[in-house]
C-alpha positions as a Markdown table, in Angstrom:
| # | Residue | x | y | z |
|---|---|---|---|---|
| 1 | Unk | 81.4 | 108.4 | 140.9 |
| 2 | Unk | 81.9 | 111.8 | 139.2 |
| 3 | Unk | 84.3 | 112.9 | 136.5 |
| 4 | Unk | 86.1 | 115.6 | 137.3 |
| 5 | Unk | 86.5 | 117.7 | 134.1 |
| 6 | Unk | 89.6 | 119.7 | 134.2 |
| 7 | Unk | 91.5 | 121.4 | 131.3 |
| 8 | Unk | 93.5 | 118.8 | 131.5 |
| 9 | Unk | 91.5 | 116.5 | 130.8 |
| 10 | Unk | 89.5 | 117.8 | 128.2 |
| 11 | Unk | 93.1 | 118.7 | 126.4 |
| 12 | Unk | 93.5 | 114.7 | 127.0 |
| 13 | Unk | 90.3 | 113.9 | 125.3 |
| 14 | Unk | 91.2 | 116.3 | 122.6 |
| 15 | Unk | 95.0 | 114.4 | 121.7 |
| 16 | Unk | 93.1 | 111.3 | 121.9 |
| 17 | Unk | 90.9 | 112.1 | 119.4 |
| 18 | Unk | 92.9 | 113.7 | 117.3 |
| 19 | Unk | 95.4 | 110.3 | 117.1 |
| 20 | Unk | 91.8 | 108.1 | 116.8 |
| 21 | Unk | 90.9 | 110.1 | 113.6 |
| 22 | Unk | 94.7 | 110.3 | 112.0 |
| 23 | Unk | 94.3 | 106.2 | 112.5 |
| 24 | Unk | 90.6 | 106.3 | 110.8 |
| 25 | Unk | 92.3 | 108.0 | 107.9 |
| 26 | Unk | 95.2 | 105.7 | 107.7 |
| 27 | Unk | 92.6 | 102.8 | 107.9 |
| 28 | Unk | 90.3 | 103.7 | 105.2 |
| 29 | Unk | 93.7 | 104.7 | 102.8 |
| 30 | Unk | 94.7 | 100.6 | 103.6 |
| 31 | Unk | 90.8 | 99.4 | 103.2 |
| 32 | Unk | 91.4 | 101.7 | 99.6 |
| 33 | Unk | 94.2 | 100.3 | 98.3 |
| 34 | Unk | 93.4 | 96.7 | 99.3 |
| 35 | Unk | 89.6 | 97.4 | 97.7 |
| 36 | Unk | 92.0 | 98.5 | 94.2 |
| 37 | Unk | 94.6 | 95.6 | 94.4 |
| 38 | Unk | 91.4 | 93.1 | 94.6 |
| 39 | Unk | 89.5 | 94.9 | 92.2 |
| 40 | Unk | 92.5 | 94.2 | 89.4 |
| 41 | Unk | 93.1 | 90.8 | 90.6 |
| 42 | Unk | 89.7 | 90.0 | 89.9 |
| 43 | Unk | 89.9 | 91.8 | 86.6 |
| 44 | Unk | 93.3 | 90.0 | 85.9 |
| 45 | Unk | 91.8 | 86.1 | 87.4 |
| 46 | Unk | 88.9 | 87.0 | 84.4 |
| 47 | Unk | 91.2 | 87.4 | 81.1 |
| 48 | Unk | 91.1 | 84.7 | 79.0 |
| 49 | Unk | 92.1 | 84.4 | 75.4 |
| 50 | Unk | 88.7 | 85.6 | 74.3 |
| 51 | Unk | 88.4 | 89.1 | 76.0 |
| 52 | Unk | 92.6 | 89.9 | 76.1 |
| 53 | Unk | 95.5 | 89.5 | 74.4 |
| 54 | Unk | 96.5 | 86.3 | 76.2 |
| 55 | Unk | 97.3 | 83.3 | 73.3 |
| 56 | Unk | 94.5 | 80.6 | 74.1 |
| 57 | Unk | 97.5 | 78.2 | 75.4 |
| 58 | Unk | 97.0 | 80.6 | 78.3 |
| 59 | Unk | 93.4 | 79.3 | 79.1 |
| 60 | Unk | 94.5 | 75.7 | 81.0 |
| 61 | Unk | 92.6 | 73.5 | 80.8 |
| 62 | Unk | 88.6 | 73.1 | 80.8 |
């Protein structure tokens, strides 16, 4: 079964791409920020009284 490949169809192609790679964008900017926010989570689950200014009452228990 052939494709017929009108104008029309290859300015459809064209939108569809063009909303595929303005999602790709908006993807990666969310994968970003999510990669920061765990990044100083992990930083922040790490302090302790010996490497931050946090009083040692801060350490719970061992």
């Amino acid at each position: 079964m052939p494709i017929n490949i009108t104008e029309e169809f290859v300015r459809n192609l064209m939108e569809q791409n063009a909303a595929l790679i303005e999602q790709v964008a908006a993807l990666n900017a969310t994968v970003n920020a999510l990669n920061q926010t765990i990044k100083e989570l992990q930083e922040q689950k790490n302090k302790n009284s010996k490497n931050s200014s946090k009083p040692p009452s801060s350490d719970g228990l061992k």
